[in-house]
C-alpha positions as CSV (number, residue, x, y, z in Angstrom):
1,M,6.3,-4.9,-117.6
2,E,9.7,-5.1,-115.9
3,F,10.4,-8.8,-115.6
4,K,14.2,-8.6,-115.9
5,F,14.6,-11.6,-113.6
6,L,17.5,-13.2,-115.5
7,S,19.6,-10.0,-115.1
8,L,19.8,-10.8,-111.4
9,F,22.0,-13.7,-112.1
10,S,24.6,-11.5,-113.7
11,D,24.7,-9.0,-110.9
12,S,28.0,-9.1,-109.1
13,T,26.4,-8.4,-105.7
14,F,23.1,-10.3,-106.0
15,K,25.1,-13.5,-106.8
16,Y,25.9,-13.7,-103.1
17,F,22.3,-13.8,-102.2
18,I,21.8,-16.6,-104.7
19,I,24.7,-18.5,-103.2
20,A,23.1,-18.1,-99.7
21,Y,19.8,-19.3,-101.0
22,M,21.4,-22.5,-102.6
23,V,23.4,-23.2,-99.5
24,I,20.4,-22.9,-97.2
25,A,18.2,-25.0,-99.6
26,L,20.8,-27.8,-99.8
27,T,21.5,-27.7,-96.0
28,V,17.8,-28.0,-95.3
29,W,17.4,-30.9,-97.7
30,I,20.4,-32.8,-96.3
31,Y,19.0,-32.2,-92.7
32,T,15.7,-33.8,-93.7
33,L,17.6,-36.8,-95.1
34,I,19.6,-37.3,-91.9
35,T,16.8,-36.7,-89.4
36,D,13.7,-37.7,-91.4
37,N,12.1,-34.6,-90.0
38,H,10.6,-32.4,-92.7
39,S,9.5,-29.3,-90.7
40,I,12.8,-27.5,-90.8
41,M,11.3,-24.9,-93.2
42,D,8.6,-24.3,-90.6
43,K,11.2,-23.3,-88.1
44,L,13.0,-21.0,-90.7
45,W,9.8,-19.5,-92.1
46,P,9.8,-16.3,-89.9
47,L,13.6,-16.0,-89.8
48,L,14.8,-16.2,-93.4
49,P,12.9,-13.1,-94.7
50,M,14.5,-11.1,-91.9
51,F,17.9,-12.4,-92.8
52,Y,17.5,-11.5,-96.5
53,S,16.0,-8.1,-95.8
54,F,18.9,-7.1,-93.5
55,G,21.2,-8.3,-96.3
56,Y,19.5,-6.1,-98.9
57,L,19.5,-3.1,-96.5
58,Y,23.2,-3.7,-95.8
59,T,24.1,-3.7,-99.5
60,A,22.0,-0.6,-100.1
61,I,23.9,1.2,-97.3
62,K,27.3,0.1,-98.6
63,S,26.5,1.1,-102.2
64,S,24.8,4.4,-101.3
65,S,26.5,7.5,-102.8
66,G,26.5,9.4,-99.5
67,P,24.4,10.7,-96.7
68,E,22.0,12.4,-99.2
69,T,20.9,8.9,-100.4
70,D,17.3,8.3,-99.2
71,L,17.1,4.9,-97.6
72,S,14.0,5.6,-95.5
73,R,11.7,3.3,-97.6
74,L,14.2,0.4,-97.4
75,K,14.6,0.9,-93.6
76,L,10.9,1.0,-93.2
77,M,10.5,-2.3,-95.2
78,T,13.2,-4.0,-93.1
79,L,11.4,-2.9,-89.9
80,L,8.0,-4.2,-91.2
81,I,9.5,-7.5,-92.3
82,S,11.2,-7.8,-88.9
83,L,7.9,-7.1,-87.0
84,W,6.3,-9.8,-89.0
85,G,9.1,-12.2,-88.4
86,L,9.5,-11.6,-84.7
87,R,5.8,-12.0,-84.0
88,L,5.7,-15.2,-86.0
89,T,8.8,-16.6,-84.3
90,F,7.0,-16.1,-81.0
91,I,3.9,-17.8,-82.3
92,F,5.9,-20.7,-83.6
93,Y,7.8,-21.0,-80.3
94,R,4.6,-21.0,-78.4
95,R,3.2,-23.8,-80.5
96,G,6.3,-25.9,-80.0
97,Y,7.7,-25.6,-83.5
98,Y,11.3,-25.2,-82.2
99,K,11.3,-28.4,-80.3
100,S,13.7,-30.8,-81.9
101,D,11.1,-33.6,-82.5
102,F,8.4,-31.3,-83.9
103,E,7.0,-32.1,-87.3
104,D,3.9,-30.5,-88.8
105,H,0.9,-32.8,-88.8
106,R,0.3,-32.2,-92.6
107,W,3.5,-34.1,-93.4
108,T,1.7,-37.3,-92.2
109,Q,-0.8,-36.8,-95.0
110,V,1.8,-36.0,-97.6
111,K,3.8,-39.1,-96.7
112,K,0.8,-41.3,-97.0
113,R,0.1,-39.9,-100.4
114,F,3.6,-40.8,-101.6
115,N,3.5,-44.1,-99.7
116,Y,6.5,-43.1,-97.7
117,P,8.8,-44.6,-96.4
118,Q,8.1,-47.7,-98.5
119,E,8.6,-45.7,-101.7
120,Q,11.5,-43.2,-101.1
121,F,12.3,-41.8,-104.6
122,K,9.2,-39.9,-105.4
123,F,8.8,-38.5,-101.9
124,Q,12.5,-37.3,-101.9
125,I,12.0,-35.6,-105.2
126,Y,9.0,-33.8,-103.8
127,N,10.9,-33.0,-100.6
128,F,13.8,-31.5,-102.5
129,F,11.8,-29.4,-105.1
130,F,8.8,-28.3,-103.0
131,M,10.2,-28.1,-99.5
132,A,13.9,-27.3,-99.9
133,L,13.8,-25.3,-103.1
134,T,10.3,-23.8,-103.5
135,Q,9.5,-22.9,-99.9
136,N,12.9,-21.4,-99.5
137,L,12.4,-19.5,-102.8
138,I,9.3,-17.9,-101.4
139,L,11.2,-16.8,-98.3
140,F,14.1,-15.6,-100.5
141,G,11.6,-13.6,-102.6
142,Y,9.5,-12.1,-99.8
143,P,11.9,-9.1,-99.3
144,L,13.0,-9.0,-103.0
145,P,11.0,-5.8,-103.6
146,M,13.8,-4.1,-101.5
147,W,16.4,-5.2,-104.1
148,Y,14.2,-4.0,-107.0
149,I,13.8,-0.6,-105.3
150,Q,17.5,-0.1,-104.4
151,T,18.7,-1.0,-107.9
152,N,16.4,1.4,-109.7
153,R,15.8,5.1,-109.4
154,Q,13.3,5.8,-106.7
155,D,11.1,8.7,-105.7
156,P,11.2,10.3,-102.2
157,F,9.0,8.9,-99.5
158,N,5.4,9.9,-100.4
159,Y,1.7,9.6,-99.6
160,L,1.4,6.2,-101.2
161,D,4.0,4.8,-98.9
162,I,1.9,6.0,-96.0
163,L,-1.2,4.4,-97.4
164,I,0.7,1.1,-97.9
165,L,2.0,1.3,-94.3
166,I,-1.5,1.7,-93.0
167,W,-2.8,-1.2,-95.0
168,F,0.2,-3.3,-93.9
169,F,-0.8,-2.8,-90.3
170,V,-4.4,-3.6,-91.0
171,F,-3.4,-7.0,-92.4
172,Y,-0.7,-7.5,-89.7
173,I,-3.4,-7.0,-87.0
174,I,-5.8,-9.3,-88.8
175,E,-3.2,-12.1,-88.9
176,A,-2.2,-11.5,-85.3
177,V,-5.8,-11.5,-84.0
178,A,-6.6,-14.6,-86.0
179,D,-3.6,-16.4,-84.5
180,E,-4.5,-15.3,-81.0
181,Q,-8.1,-16.4,-81.4
182,Q,-7.1,-19.8,-82.7
183,W,-4.5,-20.2,-79.9
184,K,-6.9,-19.4,-77.1
185,F,-9.6,-21.6,-78.6
186,Q,-7.3,-24.6,-79.0
187,S,-5.7,-24.2,-75.6
188,A,-9.1,-24.0,-73.9
189,K,-10.4,-27.0,-76.0
190,Y,-7.5,-29.2,-74.9
191,D,-7.8,-28.1,-71.3
192,W,-11.5,-29.1,-71.4
193,I,-10.5,-32.5,-72.9
194,E,-8.1,-33.0,-70.0
195,E,-11.0,-32.2,-67.6
196,Q,-13.1,-34.9,-69.2
197,K,-10.2,-37.4,-68.9
198,K,-9.9,-36.6,-65.2
199,G,-13.7,-37.0,-64.7
200,V,-14.2,-33.4,-63.4
201,S,-17.9,-33.2,-62.3
202,K,-18.4,-29.5,-63.0
203,S,-16.4,-27.8,-65.8
204,K,-15.2,-24.3,-65.5
205,Y,-16.3,-23.7,-69.1
206,S,-19.8,-22.5,-70.0
207,P,-22.3,-24.8,-72.0
208,E,-21.7,-22.6,-75.0
209,E,-18.0,-23.0,-74.8
210,I,-18.3,-26.7,-74.4
211,E,-20.5,-26.8,-77.5
212,D,-17.7,-25.1,-79.4
213,F,-15.2,-27.6,-78.1
214,K,-17.3,-30.5,-79.1
215,R,-17.5,-29.1,-82.6
216,G,-13.7,-29.2,-82.6
217,F,-12.9,-26.1,-84.6
218,L,-13.3,-22.4,-84.3
219,V,-16.2,-20.7,-86.0
220,K,-16.3,-17.4,-84.1
221,G,-14.4,-14.1,-84.3
222,L,-12.6,-13.7,-87.6
223,F,-13.2,-17.4,-88.3
224,A,-16.8,-16.7,-88.8
225,Y,-15.9,-14.8,-92.0
226,S,-12.9,-16.7,-93.2
227,R,-11.8,-20.3,-92.7
228,H,-8.2,-19.1,-92.6
229,P,-8.1,-15.4,-91.7
230,N,-4.5,-15.6,-90.7
231,Y,-3.6,-16.7,-94.3
232,F,-5.6,-13.8,-95.6
233,G,-3.7,-11.3,-93.4
234,D,-0.4,-12.9,-94.4
235,I,-1.0,-12.9,-98.1
236,C,-2.2,-9.3,-98.1
237,L,0.6,-7.9,-96.0
238,W,3.2,-9.4,-98.4
239,W,1.4,-7.8,-101.3
240,C,1.8,-4.5,-99.4
241,I,5.6,-5.1,-99.3
242,Y,5.5,-5.5,-103.0
243,A,3.4,-2.3,-103.4
244,F,6.4,-0.3,-102.2
245,T,7.9,-0.9,-105.6
246,I,5.0,1.1,-107.0
247,S,5.3,4.0,-104.5
248,A,9.0,4.1,-105.2
249,H,8.3,5.1,-108.8
250,L,5.0,7.0,-108.3
251,S,6.1,10.0,-110.4
252,S,6.6,7.8,-113.5
253,V,4.1,5.1,-112.8
254,K,2.1,3.5,-115.7
255,F,0.2,0.3,-116.1
256,S,3.2,-1.8,-117.3
257,S,5.3,-0.6,-114.4
258,L,2.9,-2.0,-111.9
259,F,4.4,-5.4,-112.5
260,N,8.0,-6.4,-112.0
261,Y,10.1,-9.5,-111.2
262,S,9.9,-9.0,-107.4
263,M,6.2,-10.0,-107.4
264,F,6.9,-13.6,-108.1
265,S,7.2,-14.6,-104.4
266,A,3.8,-13.0,-103.5
267,L,2.2,-14.8,-106.5
268,L,3.8,-18.1,-105.6
269,M,2.9,-17.8,-101.9
270,T,-0.7,-17.0,-102.8
271,F,-0.9,-20.1,-104.9
272,L,0.8,-22.4,-102.4
273,F,-1.4,-21.3,-99.6
274,Q,-4.3,-22.6,-101.6
275,L,-2.5,-26.0,-101.7
276,S,-1.7,-25.9,-98.0
277,V,-5.4,-25.3,-97.2
278,R,-6.4,-28.3,-99.3
279,V,-4.1,-30.6,-97.3
280,T,-5.2,-29.1,-93.9
281,E,-8.9,-29.3,-94.7
282,R,-8.8,-32.9,-95.8
283,I,-7.7,-33.6,-92.3
284,S,-10.4,-31.3,-90.8
285,I,-13.2,-32.9,-92.8
286,K,-12.2,-36.4,-91.5
287,K,-12.0,-35.2,-87.9
288,Y,-15.0,-32.9,-87.6
289,P,-18.5,-33.8,-89.0
290,E,-19.6,-30.1,-89.1
291,Y,-16.6,-28.9,-91.1
292,K,-18.2,-29.6,-94.6
293,N,-21.1,-27.3,-93.7
294,Y,-18.7,-24.6,-92.4
295,Q,-16.7,-25.1,-95.6
296,S,-19.7,-24.5,-97.8
297,K,-20.7,-21.2,-96.1
298,V,-17.4,-19.5,-95.3
299,G,-14.7,-18.3,-97.6
300,K,-11.6,-20.4,-97.8
301,I,-9.1,-17.5,-97.3
302,F,-10.8,-14.3,-98.5
303,P,-13.6,-13.3,-96.2
304,T,-17.3,-13.7,-96.9
305,F,-19.7,-10.9,-95.9
306,N,-22.2,-13.1,-93.9
307,P,-20.7,-14.6,-90.7
308,Y,-21.1,-18.3,-90.1
309,S,-23.9,-19.2,-87.7
310,H,-24.0,-22.9,-86.9
311,K,-27.2,-22.5,-84.8
312,S,-29.3,-21.7,-87.8
313,D,-28.1,-24.7,-89.8
């Protein structure tokens, strides 16, 4: 296993990425102290991996020995990370994440758990270590496989790269479709709620759609198979990015070389998404009576084979 993580701290070039990470983490934490708004990392989530990936690509170009150096894999990884980041930036913009007063609704639950603002110390410790450091560390680590590849001998672009690319787009599409399905459902639901407030006598929505709105949450499309299919797509596509470290050394691959330090972010993100779901679903259970039944029959993140059918319950 190639977990030479500590060697990164002695690398004369990589230290600049560590400095950038620390500056961003401290800036984010200070911003939350000043504004009392803790969703700054939500705003940066799609942007920082692109920033770091372009940084890695730049250093690879600068340190390349000449035009014969093959940078095609690193360029492809930068393109894929950028496609992910740009799409998510649009999604976040559409949801209003970039409004100055936006704060994710899950922070309300977190603050209650820490009895904030009455008790400041424990919450600020959590805020510093989880939000400013850990979340930023995930984003710092997302494109880290690029650094691993460029600082080790790599094979030419090969068939495994093509397979990884195909699977990346499969998971990219799953995440995009799930986000779009959720957006359309929530937009229509709140439009219907506005109709009810205005006392509209005949709704433009069908009885079946109104039944879905009354339930309150989406159980159709990809959401019939996974409660969080967008998370499933997101987790898997970042494991695809990590998989490029395997295709880069395909000619000499062995079991121990399947694992290296650049997998830490994908591992950490996979674990933290589980925690995020727990917070989100505590809210959903309180809001929607049917959610517990849905929860018992549909996979949390990884899909189940049998689609959810509320009519048969």
